[in-house]
mmCIF file of C-alpha atoms in Angstrom:
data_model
loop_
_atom_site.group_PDB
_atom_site.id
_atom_site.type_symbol
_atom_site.label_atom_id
_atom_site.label_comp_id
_atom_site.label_asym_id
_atom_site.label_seq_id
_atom_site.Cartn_x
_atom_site.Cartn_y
_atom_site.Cartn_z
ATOM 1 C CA UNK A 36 12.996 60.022 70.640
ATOM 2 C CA UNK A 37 13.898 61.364 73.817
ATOM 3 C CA UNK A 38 10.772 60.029 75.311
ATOM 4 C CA UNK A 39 11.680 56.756 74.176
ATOM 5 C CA UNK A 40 15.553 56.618 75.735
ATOM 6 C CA UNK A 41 14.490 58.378 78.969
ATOM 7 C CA UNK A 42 11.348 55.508 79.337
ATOM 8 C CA UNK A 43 13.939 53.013 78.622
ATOM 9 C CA UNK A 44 16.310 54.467 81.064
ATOM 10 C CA UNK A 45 13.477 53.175 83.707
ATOM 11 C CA UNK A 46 13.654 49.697 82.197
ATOM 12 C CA UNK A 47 10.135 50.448 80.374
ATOM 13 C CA UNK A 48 10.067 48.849 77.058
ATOM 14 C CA UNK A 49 9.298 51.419 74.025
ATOM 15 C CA UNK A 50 9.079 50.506 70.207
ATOM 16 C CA UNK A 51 9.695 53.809 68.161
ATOM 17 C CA UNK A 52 7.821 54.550 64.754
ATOM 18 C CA UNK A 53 9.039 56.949 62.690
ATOM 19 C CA UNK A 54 7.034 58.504 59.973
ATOM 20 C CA UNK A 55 9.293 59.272 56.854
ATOM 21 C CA UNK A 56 12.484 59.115 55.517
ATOM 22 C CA UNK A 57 15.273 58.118 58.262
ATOM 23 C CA UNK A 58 17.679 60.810 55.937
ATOM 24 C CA UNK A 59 15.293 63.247 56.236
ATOM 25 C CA UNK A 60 15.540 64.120 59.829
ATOM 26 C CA UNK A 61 16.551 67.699 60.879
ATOM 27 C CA UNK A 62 18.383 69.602 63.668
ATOM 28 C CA UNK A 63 17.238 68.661 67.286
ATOM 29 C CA UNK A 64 15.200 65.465 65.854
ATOM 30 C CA UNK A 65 18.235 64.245 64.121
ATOM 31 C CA UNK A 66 20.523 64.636 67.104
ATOM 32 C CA UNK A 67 18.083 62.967 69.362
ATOM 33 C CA UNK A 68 17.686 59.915 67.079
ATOM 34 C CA UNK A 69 21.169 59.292 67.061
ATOM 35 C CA UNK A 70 21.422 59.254 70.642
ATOM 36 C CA UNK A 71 18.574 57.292 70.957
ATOM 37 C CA UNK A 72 20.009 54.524 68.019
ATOM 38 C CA UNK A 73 23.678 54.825 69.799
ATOM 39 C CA UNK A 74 21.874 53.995 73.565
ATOM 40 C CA UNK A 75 19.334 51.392 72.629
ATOM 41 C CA UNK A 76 19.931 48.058 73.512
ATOM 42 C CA UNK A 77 17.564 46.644 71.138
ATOM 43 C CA UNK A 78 18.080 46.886 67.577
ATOM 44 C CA UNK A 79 14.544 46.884 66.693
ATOM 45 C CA UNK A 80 13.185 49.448 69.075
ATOM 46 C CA UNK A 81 13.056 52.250 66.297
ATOM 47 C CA UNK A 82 11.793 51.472 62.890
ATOM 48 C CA UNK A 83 10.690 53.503 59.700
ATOM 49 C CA UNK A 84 7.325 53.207 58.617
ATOM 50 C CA UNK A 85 6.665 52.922 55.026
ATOM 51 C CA UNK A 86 2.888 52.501 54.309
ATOM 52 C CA UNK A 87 3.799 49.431 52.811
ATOM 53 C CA UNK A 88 0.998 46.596 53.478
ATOM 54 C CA UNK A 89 3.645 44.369 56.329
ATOM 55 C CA UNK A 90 4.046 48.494 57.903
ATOM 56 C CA UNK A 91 0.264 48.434 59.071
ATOM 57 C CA UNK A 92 0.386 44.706 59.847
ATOM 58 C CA UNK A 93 3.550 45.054 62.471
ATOM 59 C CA UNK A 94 2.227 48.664 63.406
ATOM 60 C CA UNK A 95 -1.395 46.829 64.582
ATOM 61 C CA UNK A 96 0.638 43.796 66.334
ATOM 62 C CA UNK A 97 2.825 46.472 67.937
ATOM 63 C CA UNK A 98 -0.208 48.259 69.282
ATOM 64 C CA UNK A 99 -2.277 45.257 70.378
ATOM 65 C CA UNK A 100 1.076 44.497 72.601
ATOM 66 C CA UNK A 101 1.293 48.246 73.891
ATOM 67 C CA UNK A 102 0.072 49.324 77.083
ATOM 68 C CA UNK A 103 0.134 53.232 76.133
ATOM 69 C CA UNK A 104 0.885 54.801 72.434
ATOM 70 C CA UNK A 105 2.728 58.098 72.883
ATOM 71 C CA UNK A 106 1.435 60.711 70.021
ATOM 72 C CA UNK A 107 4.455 62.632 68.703
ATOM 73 C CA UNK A 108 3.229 62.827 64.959
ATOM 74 C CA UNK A 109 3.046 66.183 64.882
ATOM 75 C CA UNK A 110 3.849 69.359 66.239
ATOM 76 C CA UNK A 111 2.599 73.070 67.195
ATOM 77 C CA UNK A 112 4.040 73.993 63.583
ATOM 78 C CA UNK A 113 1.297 71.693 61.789
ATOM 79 C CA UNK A 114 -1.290 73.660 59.667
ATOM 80 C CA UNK A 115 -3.992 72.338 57.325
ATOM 81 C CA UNK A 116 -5.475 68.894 56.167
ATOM 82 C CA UNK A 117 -3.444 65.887 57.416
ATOM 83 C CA UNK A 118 -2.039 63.752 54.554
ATOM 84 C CA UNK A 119 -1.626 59.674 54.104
ATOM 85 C CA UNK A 120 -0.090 58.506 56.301
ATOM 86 C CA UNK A 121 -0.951 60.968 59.092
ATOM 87 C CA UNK A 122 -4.703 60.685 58.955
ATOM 88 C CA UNK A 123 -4.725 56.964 58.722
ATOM 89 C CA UNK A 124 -2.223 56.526 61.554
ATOM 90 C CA UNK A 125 -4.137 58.942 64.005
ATOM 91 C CA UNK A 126 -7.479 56.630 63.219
ATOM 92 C CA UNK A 127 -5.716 53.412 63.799
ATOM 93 C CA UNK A 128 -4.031 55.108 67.293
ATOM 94 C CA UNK A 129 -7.536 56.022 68.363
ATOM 95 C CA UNK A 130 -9.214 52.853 67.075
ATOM 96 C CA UNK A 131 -6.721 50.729 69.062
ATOM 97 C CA UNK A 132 -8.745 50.753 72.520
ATOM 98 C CA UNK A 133 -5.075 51.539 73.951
ATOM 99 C CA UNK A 134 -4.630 54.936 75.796
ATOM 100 C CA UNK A 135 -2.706 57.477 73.879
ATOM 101 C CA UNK A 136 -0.345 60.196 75.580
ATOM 102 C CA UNK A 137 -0.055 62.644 73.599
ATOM 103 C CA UNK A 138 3.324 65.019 73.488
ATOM 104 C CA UNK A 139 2.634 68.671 72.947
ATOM 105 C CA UNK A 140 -1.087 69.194 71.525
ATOM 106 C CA UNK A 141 -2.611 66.088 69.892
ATOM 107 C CA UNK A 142 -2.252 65.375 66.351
ATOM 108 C CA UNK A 143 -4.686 66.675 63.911
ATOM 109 C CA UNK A 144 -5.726 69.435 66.690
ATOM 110 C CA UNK A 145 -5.499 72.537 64.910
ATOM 111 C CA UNK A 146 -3.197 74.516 67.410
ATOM 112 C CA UNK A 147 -3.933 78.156 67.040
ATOM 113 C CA UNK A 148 -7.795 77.292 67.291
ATOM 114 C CA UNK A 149 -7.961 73.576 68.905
ATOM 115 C CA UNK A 150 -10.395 72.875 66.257
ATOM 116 C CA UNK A 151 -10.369 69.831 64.384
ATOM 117 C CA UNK A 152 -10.989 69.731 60.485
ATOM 118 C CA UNK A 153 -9.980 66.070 60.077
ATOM 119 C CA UNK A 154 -8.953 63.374 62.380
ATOM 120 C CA UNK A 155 -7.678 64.378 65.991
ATOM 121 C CA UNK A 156 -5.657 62.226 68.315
ATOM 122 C CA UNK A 157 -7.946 61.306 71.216
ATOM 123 C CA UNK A 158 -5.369 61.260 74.088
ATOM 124 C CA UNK A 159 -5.748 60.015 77.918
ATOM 125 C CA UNK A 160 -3.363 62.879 78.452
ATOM 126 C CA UNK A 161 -1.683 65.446 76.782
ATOM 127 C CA UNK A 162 1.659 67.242 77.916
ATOM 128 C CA UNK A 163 1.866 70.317 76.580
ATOM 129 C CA UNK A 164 6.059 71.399 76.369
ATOM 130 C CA UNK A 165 6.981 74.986 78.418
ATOM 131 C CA UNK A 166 3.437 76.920 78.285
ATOM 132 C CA UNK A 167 0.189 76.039 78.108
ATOM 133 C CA UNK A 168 -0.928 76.746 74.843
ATOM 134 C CA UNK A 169 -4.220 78.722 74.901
ATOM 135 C CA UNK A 170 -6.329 76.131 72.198
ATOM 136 C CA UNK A 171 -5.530 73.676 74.325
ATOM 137 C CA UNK A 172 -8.049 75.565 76.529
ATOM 138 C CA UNK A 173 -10.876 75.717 74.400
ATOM 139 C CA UNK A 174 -13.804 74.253 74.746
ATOM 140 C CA UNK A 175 -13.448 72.637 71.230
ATOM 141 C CA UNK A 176 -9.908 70.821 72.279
ATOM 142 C CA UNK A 177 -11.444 69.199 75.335
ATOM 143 C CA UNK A 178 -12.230 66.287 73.785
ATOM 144 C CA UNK A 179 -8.978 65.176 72.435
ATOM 145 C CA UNK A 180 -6.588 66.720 75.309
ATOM 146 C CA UNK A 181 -8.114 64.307 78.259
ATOM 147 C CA UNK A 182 -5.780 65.242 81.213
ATOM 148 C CA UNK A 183 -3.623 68.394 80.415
ATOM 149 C CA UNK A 184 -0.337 69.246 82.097
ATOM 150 C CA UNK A 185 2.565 71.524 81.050
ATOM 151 C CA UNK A 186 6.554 70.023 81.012
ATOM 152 C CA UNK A 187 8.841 72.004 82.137
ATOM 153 C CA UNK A 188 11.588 71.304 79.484
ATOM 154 C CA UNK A 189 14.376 73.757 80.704
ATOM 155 C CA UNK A 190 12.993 76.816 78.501
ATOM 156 C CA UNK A 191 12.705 80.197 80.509
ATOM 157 C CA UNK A 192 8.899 81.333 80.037
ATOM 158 C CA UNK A 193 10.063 84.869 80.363
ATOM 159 C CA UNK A 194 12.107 84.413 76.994
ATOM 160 C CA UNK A 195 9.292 83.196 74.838
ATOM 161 C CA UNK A 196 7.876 86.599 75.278
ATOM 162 C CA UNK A 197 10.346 88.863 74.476
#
C-alpha cells in the first residue's frame, strides 16, 4: 500500500490487489490502506480479489496492461504450503511475461531456508526491507530473487539484534 501511494506520488499509475477480506486488515496494513484509499485519486486503484471467475478475468487484463507487477503477497512470517489463492496467483504473476518486483523475499520462497516447496515468485528484483536476510543468499533462492538490494526503511540495524 505504501508502495502504491508513494509510486503514485511520482505520477506512476498503480492498480492495487488485495488478497482477502478488506475487514480483515491489521495494525500497520490497515493504517496504510486507509491512507492509501483517503490519497488516491482514482477510485478503482485498490480492489479486493475474490477468486470469483470476473477476479481472474480483470486480474489477467490488469496484468497484460502492467509494465511491472510488484509481489507483496506475502511476508518473512509465511511458513508452509501456499493455499488457493496464493499458489494460483504466484503462477499467473510468473506466467504473465511481465517483470515482477518483488517486496521483501519473494512469495512462496521459504524464508528461513530460501527453498521452495511449491510455487515461488520469480522476480526481476527483490528488495529485501532493513537487512539482508541470509536465505536470500543461498544458492537455492537465486533463482527467484533476480537483482537483490536491501531498503533502508528507517529501522536501526543495531536494534534488531538486541
Amino acid at each position: 500500500f505504501v508502495m502504491a501511494r508513494r509510486l503514485q506520488l511520482l505520477g506512476i499509475s498503480t492498480e492495487v490487489v488485495a488478497l482477502g477480506d478488506p475487514n480483515k486488515y491489521q495494525n500497520d496494513a490497515a493504517i496504510q490502506l486507509n491512507i492509501l484509499r483517503a490519497s488516491n485519486q482514482s477510485p478503482n486503484s485498490v480492489w479486493f480479489f475474490d477468486s470469483g471467475e470476473e477476479a481472474w478475468d480483470r486480474l489477467k487484463e490488469g496484468m497484460e496492461c502492467a509494465d511491472w507487477l510488484v509481489d507483496a503477497l506475502l511476508g518473512t512470517g509465511s511458513h508452509g504450503a501456499l493455499r488457493s489463492p496464493y499458489d494460483q496467483m504466484i503462477a499467473k504473476m510468473n506466467d504473465s511475461g511481465k517483470p515482477i518486483f518483488a517486496v521483501d523475499i519473494p512469495s512462496g520462497l521459504d524464508p528461513e531456508k530460501g527453498t521452495a516447496s511449491g510455487p515461488v515468485i520469480r522476480a526481476r528484483a527483490t528488495c529485501t526491507l532493513a537487512v539482508m536476510k541470509t536465505a536470500l543468499l543461498e544458492e537455492s533462492a537465486k533463482e527467484f530473487t533476480g537483482i537483490l538490494n536491501v531498503g533502508d526503511i528507517g529501522i536501526s540495524v543495531e536494534h534488531l539484534f538486541d
